[in-house]
Short mmCIF file of C-alpha atoms in Angstrom, two decimals:
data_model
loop_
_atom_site.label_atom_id
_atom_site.label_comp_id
_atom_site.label_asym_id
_atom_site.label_seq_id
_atom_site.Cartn_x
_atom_site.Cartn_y
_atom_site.Cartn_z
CA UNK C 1 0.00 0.00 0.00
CA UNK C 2 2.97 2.28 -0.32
CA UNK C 3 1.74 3.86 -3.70
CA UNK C 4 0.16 7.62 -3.05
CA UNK C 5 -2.42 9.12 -5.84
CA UNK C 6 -3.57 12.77 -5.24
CA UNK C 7 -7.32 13.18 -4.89
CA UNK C 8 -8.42 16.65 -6.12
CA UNK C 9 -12.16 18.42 -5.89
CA UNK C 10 -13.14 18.40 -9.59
CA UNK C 11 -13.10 21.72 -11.02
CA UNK C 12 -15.86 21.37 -13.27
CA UNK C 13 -19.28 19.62 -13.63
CA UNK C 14 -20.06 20.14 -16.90
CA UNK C 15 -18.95 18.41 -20.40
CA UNK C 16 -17.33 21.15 -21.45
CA UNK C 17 -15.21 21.56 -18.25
CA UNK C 18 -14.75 17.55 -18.17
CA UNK C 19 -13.43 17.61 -21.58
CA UNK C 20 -11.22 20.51 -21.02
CA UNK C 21 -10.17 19.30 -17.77
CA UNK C 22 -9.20 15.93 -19.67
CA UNK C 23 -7.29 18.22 -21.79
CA UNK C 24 -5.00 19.67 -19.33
CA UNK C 25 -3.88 15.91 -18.30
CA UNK C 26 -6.59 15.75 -15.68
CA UNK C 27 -9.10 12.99 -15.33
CA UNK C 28 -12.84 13.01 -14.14
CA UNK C 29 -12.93 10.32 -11.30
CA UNK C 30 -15.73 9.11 -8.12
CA UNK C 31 -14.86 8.03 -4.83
CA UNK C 32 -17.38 5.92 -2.90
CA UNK C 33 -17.87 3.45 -0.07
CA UNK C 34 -19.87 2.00 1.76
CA UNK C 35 -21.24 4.38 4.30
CA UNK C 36 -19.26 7.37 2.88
CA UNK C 37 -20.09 9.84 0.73
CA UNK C 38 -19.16 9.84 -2.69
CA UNK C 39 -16.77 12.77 -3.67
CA UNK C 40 -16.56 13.82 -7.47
CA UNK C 41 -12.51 14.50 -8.19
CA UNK C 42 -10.08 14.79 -10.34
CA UNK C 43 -6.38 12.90 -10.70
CA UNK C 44 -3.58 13.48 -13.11
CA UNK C 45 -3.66 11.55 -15.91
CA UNK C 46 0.16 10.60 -15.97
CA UNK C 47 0.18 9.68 -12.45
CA UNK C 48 -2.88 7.27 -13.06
CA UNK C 49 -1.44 6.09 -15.88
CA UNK C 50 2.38 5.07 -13.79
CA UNK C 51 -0.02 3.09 -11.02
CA UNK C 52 -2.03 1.31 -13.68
CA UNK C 53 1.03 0.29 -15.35
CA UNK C 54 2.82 -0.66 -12.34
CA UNK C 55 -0.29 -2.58 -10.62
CA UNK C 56 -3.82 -1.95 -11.78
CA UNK C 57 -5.10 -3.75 -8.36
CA UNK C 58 -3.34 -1.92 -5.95
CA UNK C 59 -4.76 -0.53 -2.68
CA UNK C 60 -3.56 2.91 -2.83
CA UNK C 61 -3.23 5.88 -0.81
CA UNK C 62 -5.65 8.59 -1.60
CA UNK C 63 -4.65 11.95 -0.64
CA UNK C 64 -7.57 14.45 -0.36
CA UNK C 65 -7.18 18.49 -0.40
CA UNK C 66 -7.14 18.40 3.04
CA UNK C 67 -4.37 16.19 3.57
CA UNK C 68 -6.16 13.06 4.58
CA UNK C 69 -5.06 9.22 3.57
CA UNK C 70 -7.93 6.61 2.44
CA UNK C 71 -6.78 3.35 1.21
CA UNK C 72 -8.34 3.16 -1.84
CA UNK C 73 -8.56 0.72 -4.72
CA UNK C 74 -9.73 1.44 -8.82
CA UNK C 75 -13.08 -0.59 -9.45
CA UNK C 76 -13.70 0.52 -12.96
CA UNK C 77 -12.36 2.43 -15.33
CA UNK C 78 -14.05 4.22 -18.74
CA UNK C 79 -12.03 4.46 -22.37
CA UNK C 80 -12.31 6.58 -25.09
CA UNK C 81 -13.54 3.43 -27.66
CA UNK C 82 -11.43 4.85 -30.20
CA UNK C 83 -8.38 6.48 -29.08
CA UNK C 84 -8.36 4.14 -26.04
CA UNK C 85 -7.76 7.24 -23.35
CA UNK C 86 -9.25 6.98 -19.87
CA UNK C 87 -11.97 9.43 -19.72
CA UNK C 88 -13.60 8.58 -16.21
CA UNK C 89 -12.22 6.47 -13.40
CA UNK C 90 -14.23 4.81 -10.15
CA UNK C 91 -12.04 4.26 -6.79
CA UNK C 92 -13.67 2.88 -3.49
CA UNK C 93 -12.89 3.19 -0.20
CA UNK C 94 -11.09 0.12 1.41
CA UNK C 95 -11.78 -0.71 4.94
CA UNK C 96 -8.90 -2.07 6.06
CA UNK C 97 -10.56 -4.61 8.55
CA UNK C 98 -12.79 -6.50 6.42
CA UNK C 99 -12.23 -8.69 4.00
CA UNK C 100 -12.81 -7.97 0.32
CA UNK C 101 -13.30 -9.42 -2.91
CA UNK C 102 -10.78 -8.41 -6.03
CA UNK C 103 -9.31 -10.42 -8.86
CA UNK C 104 -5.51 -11.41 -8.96
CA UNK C 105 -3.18 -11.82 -12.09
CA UNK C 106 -2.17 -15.03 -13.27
CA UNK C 107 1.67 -14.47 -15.09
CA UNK C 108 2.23 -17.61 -16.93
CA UNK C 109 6.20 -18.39 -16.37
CA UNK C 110 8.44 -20.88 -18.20
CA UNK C 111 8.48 -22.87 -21.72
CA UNK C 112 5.77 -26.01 -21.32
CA UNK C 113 7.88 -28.94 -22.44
CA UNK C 114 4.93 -29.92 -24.37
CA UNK C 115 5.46 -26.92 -26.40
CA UNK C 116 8.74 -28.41 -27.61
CA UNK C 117 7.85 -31.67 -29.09
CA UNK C 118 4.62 -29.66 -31.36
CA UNK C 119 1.95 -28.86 -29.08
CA UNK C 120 -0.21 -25.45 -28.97
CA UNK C 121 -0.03 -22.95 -25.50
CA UNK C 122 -3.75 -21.60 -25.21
CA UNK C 123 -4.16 -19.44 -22.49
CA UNK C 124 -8.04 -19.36 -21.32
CA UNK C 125 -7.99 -17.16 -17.81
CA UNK C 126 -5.35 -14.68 -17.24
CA UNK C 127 -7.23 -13.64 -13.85
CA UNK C 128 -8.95 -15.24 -10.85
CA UNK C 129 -11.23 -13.71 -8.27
CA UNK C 130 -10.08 -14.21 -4.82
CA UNK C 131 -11.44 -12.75 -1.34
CA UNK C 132 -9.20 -11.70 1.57
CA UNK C 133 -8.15 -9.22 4.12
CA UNK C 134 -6.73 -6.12 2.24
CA UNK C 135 -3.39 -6.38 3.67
CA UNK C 136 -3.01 -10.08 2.56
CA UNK C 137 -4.43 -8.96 -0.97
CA UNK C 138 -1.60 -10.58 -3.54
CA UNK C 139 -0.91 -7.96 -7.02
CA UNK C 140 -0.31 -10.87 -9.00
CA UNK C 141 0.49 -14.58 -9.35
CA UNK C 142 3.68 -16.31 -11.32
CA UNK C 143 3.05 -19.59 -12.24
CA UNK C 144 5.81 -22.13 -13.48
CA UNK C 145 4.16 -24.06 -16.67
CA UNK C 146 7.47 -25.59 -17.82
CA UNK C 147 6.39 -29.09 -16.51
CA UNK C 148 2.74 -29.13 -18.73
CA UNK C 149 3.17 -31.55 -21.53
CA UNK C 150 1.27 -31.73 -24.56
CA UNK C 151 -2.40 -32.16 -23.61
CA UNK C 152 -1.84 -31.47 -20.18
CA UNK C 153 -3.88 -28.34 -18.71
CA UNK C 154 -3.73 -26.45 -15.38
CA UNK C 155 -6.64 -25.52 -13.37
CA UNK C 156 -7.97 -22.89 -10.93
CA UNK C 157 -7.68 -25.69 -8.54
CA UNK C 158 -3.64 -26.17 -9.23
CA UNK C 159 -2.96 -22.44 -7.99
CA UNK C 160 -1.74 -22.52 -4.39
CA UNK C 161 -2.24 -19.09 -2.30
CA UNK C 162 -0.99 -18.47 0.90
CA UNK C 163 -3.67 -18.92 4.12
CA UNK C 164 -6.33 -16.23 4.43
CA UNK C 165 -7.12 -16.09 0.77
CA UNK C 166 -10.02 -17.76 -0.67
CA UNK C 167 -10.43 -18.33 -4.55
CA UNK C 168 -13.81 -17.45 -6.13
CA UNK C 169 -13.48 -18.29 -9.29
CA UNK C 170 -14.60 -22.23 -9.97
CA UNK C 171 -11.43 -24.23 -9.23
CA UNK C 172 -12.57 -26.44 -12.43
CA UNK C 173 -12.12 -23.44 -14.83
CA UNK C 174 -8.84 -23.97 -17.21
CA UNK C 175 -6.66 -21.64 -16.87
CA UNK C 176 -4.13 -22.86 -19.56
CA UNK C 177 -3.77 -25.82 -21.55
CA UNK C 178 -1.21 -27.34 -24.14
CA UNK C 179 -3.56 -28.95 -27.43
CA UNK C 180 -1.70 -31.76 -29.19
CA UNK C 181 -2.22 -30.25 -32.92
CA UNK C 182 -2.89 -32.94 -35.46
CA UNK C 183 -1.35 -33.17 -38.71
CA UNK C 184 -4.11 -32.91 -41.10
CA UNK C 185 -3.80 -35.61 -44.34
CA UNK C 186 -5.15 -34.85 -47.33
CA UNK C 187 -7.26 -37.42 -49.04
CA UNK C 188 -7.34 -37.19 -52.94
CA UNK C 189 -11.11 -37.56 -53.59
CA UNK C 190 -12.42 -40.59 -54.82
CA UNK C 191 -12.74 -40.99 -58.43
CA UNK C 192 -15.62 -42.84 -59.45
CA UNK C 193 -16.77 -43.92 -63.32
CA UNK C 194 -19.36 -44.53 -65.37
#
């Protein structure tokens, strides 16, 4: 939680003022919680952008105008469809004593051996849900796959997390498989007379 993001009052309510605020590097955001109320701000756009890079799933450290810290954590975020900019961003407050639910990347590590003698990686989940205590919370997962041989697959059930986190996500999901690819032989068609 060592990450900081500044939370500003938004200077403008209107689209105009959003979309010139966007402008200036500055992007509309919401912060809400459970039993709080939910403040309309505005962060810098590059500074969002380092944290997302870094760890999308963080629990920050909001810092409001008036100097206070909120752990905080992004729970959506809305893209320009075209040009792919963030144009609107949703944090919530964490509550540091109870647990929560958030999703956890998977980072596939390692060449599968099955890979090597002709099979085909297919990735199917690159993310599983988990719920724990925020301070427990895990930014991502490595997992070795340079044992999987060719038709082997590993499942949400494989992944082993340390105590106090419990996975959501249906441990029978695949998460990554090798396929065995067939050669395909060509028949000539049959010929038939008259």
């Amino acid at each position: 939680m060592s990450k900081f993001i500044q939370l500003n009052k938004r200077t403008g309510e209107t689209k105009s003022q959003r979309n010139q605020a966007r402008q200036q590097g500055r992007i509309p955001a919401v912060l809400y919680g459970i039993g709080k109320d939910t403040l309309n701000l505005e962060v810098n756009e590059k500074e969002l952008l380092d944290i997302l890079k870094k760890n999308p799933r963080a629990i920050l450290q909001g810092k409001t105008a008036d100097e206070k810290m909120l752990p905080i954590v992004v729970q959506n975020i809305q893209k320009d469809s075209l040009s792919g900019k963030i144009r609107h961003i949703d944090f919530q407050h964490v509550n540091m004593n109870i647990s929560m639910d958030s999703k956890v990347t998977i980072h596939f590590a390692g060449e599968a051996i099955g890979i090597k003698s002709g099979g085909v990686l297919q990735v199917e989940l690159y993310e599983v849900e988990v719920r724990c205590m925020p301070d427990i919370l895990p930014t991502s997962m490595e997992v070795d796959i340079s044992g999987l041989d060719a038709g082997d697959q590993l499942l949400v059930s494989d992944l082993i997390f340390q105590d106090g986190i419990e996975v959501l996500t249906d441990p029978n999901t695949v998460m990554i498989q090798i396929k065995v690819v067939h050669d395909e032989v060509e028949e000539a068609p049959a010929v038939t007379t008259a």
